[in-house]
Amino acid sequence: MNKQKSDGAIATRSVHNARDPSIQNGMVNTPVYHASTIIHDTVNDLENAKLNINTKDALIYGRLGTPTTFAFENSVADLEGGYGALAVSSGLAAITTAIMAFVRSGDHILVANSVYYPTRHFCDYSLQRVGVDVTYYDPSIGDSISTLFQENTRLIFMESPGSNTFIVQDVPAIAEVAAASNIVTILDNSWASPIFFRPLEHGVNVCVVAATKYLSGHSDTMLGVIIADESHYPAVRNCRDEYGQCVGPDDLYLGLRGIRTLATRMQQHDRSGRAIAQWLSQQPGVLRVLHPALPDSIGHEIWKRDFDGASGLFGFELESRSRDAAVSMLEGMRYFAMGFSWGGFESLLIPVDSSGGRKSVDWSSDRRLFRIHVGLEDVSDLIADLESGLQRYFDCNSI
Ligand SMILES: *Cc1c(COP(=O)(O)O)cnc(C)c1O
């Protein structure tokens, strides 16, 4: 009997879905299958394997997936409410593979100007090179995005909330006008994870997630996943397979292991993140806190309408001080480390370029933007750490 369970609330499903102890000697977790060759016993099976090349969960060849791959993919597809999911080697690979599945030379695409910088870089270089025209749009545009549609507009790329700005997009409005014009919609859902937002429920066709971040959740794996509705799954599947995208079984296992605690971790990131955002917004010298759950953040009402919570990643702006002041704050932090990425159990704090690019920080501007990831430490320890950090920042007299 197949004992895979995919009913109940999302936290319950994240614990029970895509595993079946009864077919693996009673063991709770899906095993890590290291495989390239998969033996087919009969000529019939061999021929069928080839015919099934695009079928979900078909055991054909290691690159096309093993039971470890399928468990990860099916778990994510269930949580995101998709027809199917496809594992790829990183979050960025999920973005580029999903875009390439739908565009051809001569097409025009619309990309939110608040996207993760490497997404933008891919659009400006690789897409440009193959003759795909890109227009960046204001993430707050809503259904007026239709004024940017051209005859050859093929795809809209969203990221909500956007990197560094944390502006929340009106996803259902954009998805609706896109569908009416036969334009494919893709959304980067890395920030919220499926625990707090499920883009496909709001009309988006394809969702991409950097599983490197919250899904795996322990800062120890690179992993991406693309989730699609039924009509867009085949195109993504073909593209993933044509590019030879696949993931090693240990990373898939870490992704799946992360999912089992995802709901609990997200709830804690949410609680601590909001407490720290609130606290920061009351400190002198803090100009703005960019957190979707705060009423004055851009897109807050939309966030309240569409999301079930907020993750631990947000931004805050401080009154301008010298580079030395920032160095003194950052290098003296006890728990907040400096590093790219986020979504692990640990807290991070870095200065970022407020123009949204990945240029180095402009230390001459009149405000300093910082990006904080609130981890799973006790929140009072984190606040104490930030309190002395701000003190170092504002006490630093050097110019
Ligand atoms: C980190 C990140 C990615 C890319 O994920 P990798 O696994 O590092 O390639 C994509 N989108 C967003 C919003 C991210 O923050």
Short mmCIF file of C-alpha atoms and ligand atoms in Angstrom, two decimals:
data_model
loop_
_atom_site.label_atom_id
_atom_site.label_comp_id
_atom_site.label_asym_id
_atom_site.label_seq_id
_atom_site.Cartn_x
_atom_site.Cartn_y
_atom_site.Cartn_z
CA MET A 1 0.00 0.00 0.00
CA ASN A 2 1.21 3.45 -0.82
CA LYS A 3 1.35 5.45 2.38
CA GLN A 4 2.44 8.80 1.02
CA LYS A 5 0.24 11.46 2.57
CA SER A 6 -0.54 14.78 1.02
CA ASP A 7 -3.53 16.01 2.93
CA GLY A 8 -3.81 18.28 5.94
CA ALA A 9 -2.45 21.76 6.57
CA ILE A 10 0.82 22.80 4.94
CA ALA A 11 2.89 22.19 8.11
CA THR A 12 1.47 18.66 8.30
CA ARG A 13 2.16 18.00 4.64
CA SER A 14 5.72 19.27 4.91
CA VAL A 15 6.28 16.53 7.51
CA HIS A 16 4.40 13.68 5.83
CA ASN A 17 4.42 14.20 2.07
CA ALA A 18 6.61 12.39 -0.46
CA ARG A 19 7.81 9.58 1.76
CA ASP A 20 6.60 6.08 2.36
CA PRO A 21 8.27 4.02 5.09
CA SER A 22 6.36 0.92 3.97
CA ILE A 23 8.38 0.69 0.74
CA GLN A 24 11.74 1.33 2.40
CA ASN A 25 11.91 -1.26 5.16
CA GLY A 26 10.13 0.99 7.64
CA MET A 27 12.70 3.74 7.55
CA VAL A 28 11.29 7.19 7.99
CA ASN A 29 13.35 8.99 5.36
CA THR A 30 13.72 8.38 1.64
CA PRO A 31 17.18 6.87 1.04
CA VAL A 32 20.00 8.64 -0.77
CA TYR A 33 20.29 6.82 -4.09
CA HIS A 34 23.65 7.29 -5.73
CA ALA A 35 22.98 6.31 -9.31
CA SER A 36 23.89 6.89 -12.90
CA THR A 37 22.92 3.58 -14.52
CA ILE A 38 19.50 2.15 -13.79
CA ILE A 39 19.11 -1.46 -14.91
CA HIS A 40 16.11 -2.34 -17.08
CA ASP A 41 15.40 -6.10 -16.95
CA THR A 42 13.70 -6.70 -20.25
CA VAL A 43 13.91 -5.26 -23.74
CA ASN A 44 10.33 -4.18 -23.23
CA ASP A 45 11.28 -2.20 -20.10
CA LEU A 46 14.21 -0.66 -21.93
CA GLU A 47 12.00 0.46 -24.79
CA ASN A 48 9.36 1.78 -22.39
CA ALA A 49 11.98 3.72 -20.48
CA LYS A 50 12.84 5.61 -23.65
CA LEU A 51 9.19 6.28 -24.40
CA ASN A 52 8.72 7.62 -20.86
CA ILE A 53 11.49 10.16 -21.13
CA ASN A 54 9.14 13.04 -20.22
CA THR A 55 7.04 11.20 -17.66
CA LYS A 56 7.21 12.27 -14.04
CA ASP A 57 8.96 9.82 -11.69
CA ALA A 58 10.03 7.52 -14.51
CA LEU A 59 13.22 5.65 -13.61
CA ILE A 60 15.34 5.85 -16.75
CA TYR A 61 18.79 7.21 -16.08
CA GLY A 62 20.42 8.96 -13.11
CA ARG A 63 20.46 12.41 -14.68
CA LEU A 64 16.69 12.28 -15.16
CA GLY A 65 16.09 11.46 -11.51
CA THR A 66 16.12 8.78 -8.84
CA PRO A 67 13.63 8.14 -6.01
CA THR A 68 15.63 10.70 -3.96
CA THR A 69 15.10 13.31 -6.70
CA PHE A 70 11.41 12.49 -7.04
CA ALA A 71 10.81 12.66 -3.28
CA PHE A 72 12.29 16.17 -3.15
CA GLU A 73 10.43 17.28 -6.28
CA ASN A 74 7.09 15.83 -5.21
CA SER A 75 7.35 17.31 -1.74
CA VAL A 76 7.96 20.81 -3.14
CA ALA A 77 5.28 20.42 -5.83
CA ASP A 78 2.78 19.46 -3.13
CA LEU A 79 3.65 22.44 -0.90
CA GLU A 80 3.57 24.92 -3.78
CA GLY A 81 0.39 23.46 -5.24
CA GLY A 82 2.02 22.66 -8.58
CA TYR A 83 1.54 19.84 -11.05
CA GLY A 84 5.22 18.98 -10.84
CA ALA A 85 8.60 20.27 -9.68
CA LEU A 86 12.05 19.97 -11.22
CA ALA A 87 15.24 20.02 -9.19
CA VAL A 88 18.22 21.96 -10.56
CA SER A 89 21.69 22.74 -9.29
CA SER A 90 21.04 26.18 -7.74
CA GLY A 91 18.45 28.89 -7.32
CA LEU A 92 20.00 30.82 -10.18
CA ALA A 93 19.83 27.71 -12.40
CA ALA A 94 16.11 27.48 -11.56
CA ILE A 95 15.64 31.08 -12.74
CA THR A 96 17.65 30.76 -15.96
CA THR A 97 16.24 27.33 -16.88
CA ALA A 98 12.65 28.50 -16.29
CA ILE A 99 13.16 31.59 -18.45
CA MET A 100 14.91 29.67 -21.25
CA ALA A 101 12.05 27.16 -21.33
CA PHE A 102 9.77 29.84 -22.79
CA VAL A 103 11.73 32.41 -24.79
CA ARG A 104 13.08 32.46 -28.29
CA SER A 105 15.01 34.97 -30.34
CA GLY A 106 12.87 38.01 -31.15
CA ASP A 107 10.78 37.77 -27.96
CA HIS A 108 10.31 40.56 -25.47
CA ILE A 109 10.11 39.92 -21.71
CA LEU A 110 9.21 42.05 -18.68
CA VAL A 111 11.34 41.77 -15.54
CA ALA A 112 10.74 43.52 -12.19
CA ASN A 113 13.50 46.08 -11.59
CA SER A 114 13.81 44.80 -8.00
CA VAL A 115 14.96 41.28 -8.96
CA TYR A 116 17.89 39.45 -7.47
CA TYR A 117 20.94 40.93 -9.18
CA PRO A 118 22.18 37.73 -10.92
CA THR A 119 18.72 37.42 -12.56
CA ARG A 120 19.23 40.86 -14.02
CA HIS A 121 22.75 40.02 -15.12
CA PHE A 122 21.47 36.92 -16.94
CA CYS A 123 18.86 39.06 -18.73
CA ASP A 124 21.39 41.74 -19.69
CA TYR A 125 23.99 39.32 -21.00
CA SER A 126 22.84 35.80 -21.91
CA LEU A 127 19.33 36.82 -23.02
CA GLN A 128 20.56 39.88 -24.89
CA ARG A 129 23.07 37.69 -26.71
CA VAL A 130 20.36 35.38 -28.05
CA GLY A 131 18.15 38.27 -29.14
CA VAL A 132 15.61 38.46 -26.32
CA ASP A 133 14.63 42.04 -25.51
CA VAL A 134 14.18 42.90 -21.80
CA THR A 135 12.18 45.76 -20.24
CA TYR A 136 12.50 46.35 -16.49
CA TYR A 137 9.31 47.48 -14.80
CA ASP A 138 8.45 49.12 -11.47
CA PRO A 139 7.44 46.28 -9.10
CA SER A 140 4.50 48.39 -7.84
CA ILE A 141 3.01 48.61 -11.34
CA GLY A 142 0.12 46.16 -10.72
CA ASP A 143 -2.21 45.51 -13.65
CA SER A 144 -0.91 48.63 -15.46
CA ILE A 145 1.85 46.29 -16.57
CA SER A 146 -0.42 45.67 -19.57
CA THR A 147 0.60 49.12 -20.90
CA LEU A 148 4.08 47.64 -21.40
CA PHE A 149 2.87 44.67 -23.43
CA GLN A 150 4.16 44.46 -26.97
CA GLU A 151 3.14 42.18 -29.81
CA ASN A 152 6.10 39.92 -28.95
CA THR A 153 5.89 40.00 -25.12
CA ARG A 154 6.28 36.40 -24.10
CA LEU A 155 7.00 36.37 -20.39
CA ILE A 156 6.75 38.36 -17.14
CA PHE A 157 9.24 37.70 -14.38
CA MET A 158 8.30 38.70 -10.82
CA GLU A 159 10.04 38.53 -7.47
CA SER A 160 7.94 39.35 -4.43
CA PRO A 161 9.08 40.89 -2.23
CA GLY A 162 12.01 42.08 -4.35
CA SER A 163 15.65 41.76 -3.34
CA ASN A 164 16.94 44.67 -1.19
CA THR A 165 13.79 46.83 -1.69
CA PHE A 166 11.37 44.28 -0.17
CA ILE A 167 8.57 45.74 -2.30
CA VAL A 168 5.62 43.34 -2.55
CA GLN A 169 4.06 42.96 -6.00
CA ASP A 170 0.36 42.65 -6.85
CA VAL A 171 0.86 39.15 -8.17
CA PRO A 172 -2.80 38.19 -8.85
CA ALA A 173 -3.37 41.42 -10.83
CA ILE A 174 -0.27 40.86 -12.95
CA ALA A 175 -1.01 37.16 -13.46
CA GLU A 176 -4.54 37.98 -14.61
CA VAL A 177 -3.62 40.49 -17.30
CA ALA A 178 -0.74 38.26 -18.39
CA ALA A 179 -3.01 35.25 -18.82
CA ALA A 180 -5.49 37.32 -20.83
CA SER A 181 -2.68 38.12 -23.28
CA ASN A 182 -1.17 34.64 -23.31
CA ILE A 183 1.98 35.76 -21.51
CA VAL A 184 3.78 33.27 -19.27
CA THR A 185 4.36 34.35 -15.66
CA ILE A 186 7.32 33.25 -13.52
CA LEU A 187 7.87 34.27 -9.90
CA ASP A 188 10.91 33.92 -7.63
CA ASN A 189 9.42 32.71 -4.32
CA SER A 190 12.68 32.24 -2.40
CA TRP A 191 11.87 34.88 0.26
CA ALA A 192 8.51 33.54 1.45
CA SER A 193 8.95 29.82 0.78
CA PRO A 194 5.72 27.91 0.13
CA ILE A 195 4.90 28.14 3.83
CA PHE A 196 4.05 31.84 3.50
CA PHE A 197 3.18 32.28 -0.20
CA ARG A 198 2.12 29.97 -3.00
CA PRO A 199 2.30 31.86 -6.31
CA LEU A 200 0.48 29.19 -8.34
CA GLU A 201 -2.61 29.73 -6.16
CA HIS A 202 -2.55 33.33 -7.39
CA GLY A 203 -2.46 32.51 -11.09
CA VAL A 204 1.30 32.37 -11.66
CA ASN A 205 2.35 29.64 -14.12
CA VAL A 206 5.85 28.83 -12.93
CA CYS A 207 7.49 29.33 -9.53
CA VAL A 208 11.23 29.25 -8.92
CA VAL A 209 12.79 28.78 -5.50
CA ALA A 210 16.38 28.99 -4.30
CA ALA A 211 16.18 25.89 -2.09
CA THR A 212 19.69 26.90 -1.04
CA LYS A 213 17.93 29.35 1.28
CA TYR A 214 14.99 28.40 3.52
CA LEU A 215 14.07 25.00 2.08
CA SER A 216 17.41 23.43 2.92
CA GLY A 217 17.77 25.95 5.75
CA HIS A 218 21.19 25.03 7.13
CA SER A 219 23.66 26.96 4.93
CA ASP A 220 25.16 23.74 3.65
CA THR A 221 23.79 23.10 0.18
CA MET A 222 23.26 24.67 -3.25
CA LEU A 223 19.91 23.67 -4.71
CA GLY A 224 17.15 25.09 -6.89
CA VAL A 225 13.66 23.97 -7.84
CA ILE A 226 11.14 24.96 -10.49
CA ILE A 227 7.44 24.30 -9.87
CA ALA A 228 4.96 24.50 -12.75
CA ASP A 229 1.26 24.12 -13.42
CA GLU A 230 0.23 21.28 -15.69
CA SER A 231 0.30 23.19 -18.97
CA HIS A 232 3.76 24.69 -18.36
CA TYR A 233 5.42 21.64 -16.82
CA PRO A 234 6.39 19.94 -20.13
CA ALA A 235 8.30 22.99 -21.44
CA VAL A 236 10.25 23.36 -18.20
CA ARG A 237 10.90 19.63 -18.04
CA ASN A 238 12.26 19.56 -21.60
CA CYS A 239 14.50 22.54 -20.98
CA ARG A 240 15.87 21.14 -17.71
CA ASP A 241 16.64 17.83 -19.38
CA GLU A 242 18.10 19.41 -22.53
CA TYR A 243 20.50 21.51 -20.45
CA GLY A 244 21.58 18.43 -18.52
CA GLN A 245 20.57 19.99 -15.22
CA CYS A 246 20.66 17.52 -12.35
CA VAL A 247 21.46 17.46 -8.64
CA GLY A 248 23.58 15.06 -6.59
CA PRO A 249 21.59 12.89 -4.17
CA ASP A 250 23.20 14.21 -0.99
CA ASP A 251 22.08 17.76 -1.79
CA LEU A 252 18.58 16.54 -2.60
CA TYR A 253 18.51 14.70 0.69
CA LEU A 254 19.56 17.87 2.54
CA GLY A 255 16.80 19.77 0.72
CA LEU A 256 14.21 17.21 1.72
CA ARG A 257 15.49 17.06 5.27
CA GLY A 258 15.18 20.83 5.46
CA ILE A 259 11.58 20.71 4.27
CA ARG A 260 10.60 18.51 7.24
CA THR A 261 11.29 21.40 9.64
CA LEU A 262 10.50 24.24 7.23
CA ALA A 263 7.13 25.28 8.68
CA THR A 264 8.45 25.46 12.25
CA ARG A 265 11.57 27.34 11.22
CA MET A 266 9.61 29.83 9.11
CA GLN A 267 7.28 30.57 12.02
CA GLN A 268 10.25 31.35 14.24
CA HIS A 269 11.99 33.46 11.55
CA ASP A 270 8.69 35.34 11.23
CA ARG A 271 8.26 35.96 14.97
CA SER A 272 11.84 37.02 15.62
CA GLY A 273 12.07 38.98 12.35
CA ARG A 274 8.99 41.03 13.17
CA ALA A 275 10.15 41.65 16.74
CA ILE A 276 13.51 42.94 15.48
CA ALA A 277 11.94 44.99 12.68
CA GLN A 278 9.64 46.63 15.27
CA TRP A 279 12.51 47.25 17.63
CA LEU A 280 14.71 48.71 14.88
CA SER A 281 11.95 51.04 13.70
CA GLN A 282 11.91 52.62 17.18
CA GLN A 283 15.65 53.28 17.41
CA PRO A 284 17.00 56.80 16.87
CA GLY A 285 19.04 57.10 13.68
CA VAL A 286 17.11 54.32 11.94
CA LEU A 287 15.52 56.06 8.95
CA ARG A 288 13.44 53.21 7.53
CA VAL A 289 12.84 49.52 8.06
CA LEU A 290 12.01 47.67 4.85
CA HIS A 291 9.88 44.81 6.14
CA PRO A 292 6.62 43.79 4.41
CA ALA A 293 4.81 43.32 7.75
CA LEU A 294 5.38 46.96 8.76
CA PRO A 295 2.44 49.18 7.72
CA ASP A 296 4.57 51.81 5.95
CA SER A 297 6.45 49.35 3.72
CA ILE A 298 5.66 49.38 -0.01
CA GLY A 299 3.06 46.72 -0.83
CA HIS A 300 2.20 46.05 2.82
CA GLU A 301 -1.56 45.79 2.11
CA ILE A 302 -0.91 43.30 -0.69
CA TRP A 303 1.38 41.31 1.58
CA LYS A 304 -1.39 41.17 4.19
CA ARG A 305 -3.89 40.01 1.59
CA ASP A 306 -1.74 37.33 -0.11
CA PHE A 307 0.90 36.07 2.33
CA ASP A 308 0.61 33.90 5.45
CA GLY A 309 3.69 35.35 7.13
CA ALA A 310 7.04 37.08 6.70
CA SER A 311 10.46 35.49 6.56
CA GLY A 312 13.51 36.63 8.49
CA LEU A 313 15.09 38.68 5.69
CA PHE A 314 14.61 42.45 5.47
CA GLY A 315 16.42 45.76 5.19
CA PHE A 316 16.96 48.88 7.25
CA GLU A 317 18.44 52.27 6.54
CA LEU A 318 20.60 54.19 8.95
CA GLU A 319 21.59 57.83 8.94
CA SER A 320 24.81 58.17 7.08
CA ARG A 321 28.06 57.67 8.97
CA SER A 322 31.58 56.87 7.80
CA ARG A 323 32.69 53.54 6.41
CA ASP A 324 34.67 53.12 9.63
CA ALA A 325 31.43 53.39 11.61
CA ALA A 326 29.92 50.56 9.57
CA VAL A 327 33.11 48.53 9.95
CA SER A 328 33.00 49.04 13.70
CA MET A 329 29.38 47.93 13.89
CA LEU A 330 29.66 44.94 11.56
CA GLU A 331 33.01 43.53 12.61
CA GLY A 332 32.08 43.77 16.28
CA MET A 333 28.82 41.81 16.04
CA ARG A 334 28.67 38.78 18.25
CA TYR A 335 25.98 36.72 16.49
CA PHE A 336 25.36 38.48 13.17
CA ALA A 337 27.95 37.30 10.67
CA MET A 338 28.68 38.77 7.25
CA GLY A 339 28.03 36.55 4.28
CA PHE A 340 26.11 36.42 1.04
CA SER A 341 23.05 34.19 0.99
CA TRP A 342 20.53 33.79 3.84
CA GLY A 343 17.81 31.37 4.89
CA GLY A 344 19.97 29.29 7.21
CA PHE A 345 19.50 28.91 10.97
CA GLU A 346 21.97 31.70 11.67
CA SER A 347 21.73 35.48 11.65
CA LEU A 348 23.52 37.62 9.08
CA LEU A 349 24.05 41.34 8.56
CA ILE A 350 25.63 43.02 5.53
CA PRO A 351 25.75 46.49 3.96
CA VAL A 352 24.07 46.58 0.55
CA ASP A 353 23.98 48.97 -2.35
CA SER A 354 20.69 50.86 -2.13
CA SER A 355 20.42 51.24 -5.90
CA GLY A 356 19.63 47.54 -6.09
CA GLY A 357 22.65 46.58 -8.13
CA ARG A 358 25.55 44.51 -6.96
CA LYS A 359 27.92 47.41 -7.06
CA SER A 360 30.00 48.07 -4.01
CA VAL A 361 28.27 50.18 -1.42
CA ASP A 362 28.28 53.92 -2.10
CA TRP A 363 29.71 55.24 1.17
CA SER A 364 29.11 58.84 0.09
CA SER A 365 25.31 58.59 -0.02
CA ASP A 366 23.25 60.15 2.77
CA ARG A 367 21.81 56.87 3.97
CA ARG A 368 23.20 53.40 4.56
CA LEU A 369 21.18 50.35 3.65
CA PHE A 370 21.78 47.11 5.54
CA ARG A 371 20.29 43.70 4.91
CA ILE A 372 19.57 41.56 7.92
CA HIS A 373 18.72 37.89 8.14
CA VAL A 374 17.16 37.04 11.50
CA GLY A 375 18.11 33.48 12.39
CA LEU A 376 16.87 31.08 15.03
CA GLU A 377 18.88 32.39 17.99
CA ASP A 378 17.02 33.74 21.02
CA VAL A 379 15.62 37.08 19.95
CA SER A 380 16.74 38.96 23.08
CA ASP A 381 20.36 37.98 22.40
CA LEU A 382 19.98 39.28 18.85
CA ILE A 383 18.48 42.57 19.99
CA ALA A 384 21.26 43.07 22.54
CA ASP A 385 23.79 42.40 19.79
CA LEU A 386 22.14 44.95 17.48
CA GLU A 387 21.83 47.48 20.29
CA SER A 388 25.56 47.53 20.93
CA GLY A 389 26.19 47.42 17.17
CA LEU A 390 24.14 50.58 16.62
CA GLN A 391 25.91 52.19 19.52
CA ARG A 392 29.30 51.50 17.90
CA TYR A 393 27.96 52.83 14.61
CA PHE A 394 26.63 56.11 15.97
CA ASP A 395 29.50 56.62 18.43
CA CYS A 396 32.15 56.34 15.76
CA ASN A 397 33.56 59.83 15.24
CA SER A 398 35.88 59.25 12.31
CA ILE A 399 34.85 60.73 8.97
C1 LIG B 1 20.00 33.55 -3.44
C2 LIG B 1 18.89 33.86 -4.35
C3 LIG B 1 18.76 33.17 -5.56
C4 LIG B 1 19.81 32.24 -6.08
O1 LIG B 1 20.01 31.10 -5.35
P1 LIG B 1 21.38 30.27 -5.48
O2 LIG B 1 21.04 28.95 -4.97
O3 LIG B 1 22.38 31.04 -4.67
O4 LIG B 1 21.75 30.26 -6.94
C5 LIG B 1 17.65 33.44 -6.33
N1 LIG B 1 16.72 34.33 -5.95
C6 LIG B 1 16.82 35.02 -4.80
C7 LIG B 1 15.75 35.99 -4.45
C8 LIG B 1 17.91 34.82 -3.97
O5 LIG B 1 18.05 35.56 -2.86
#
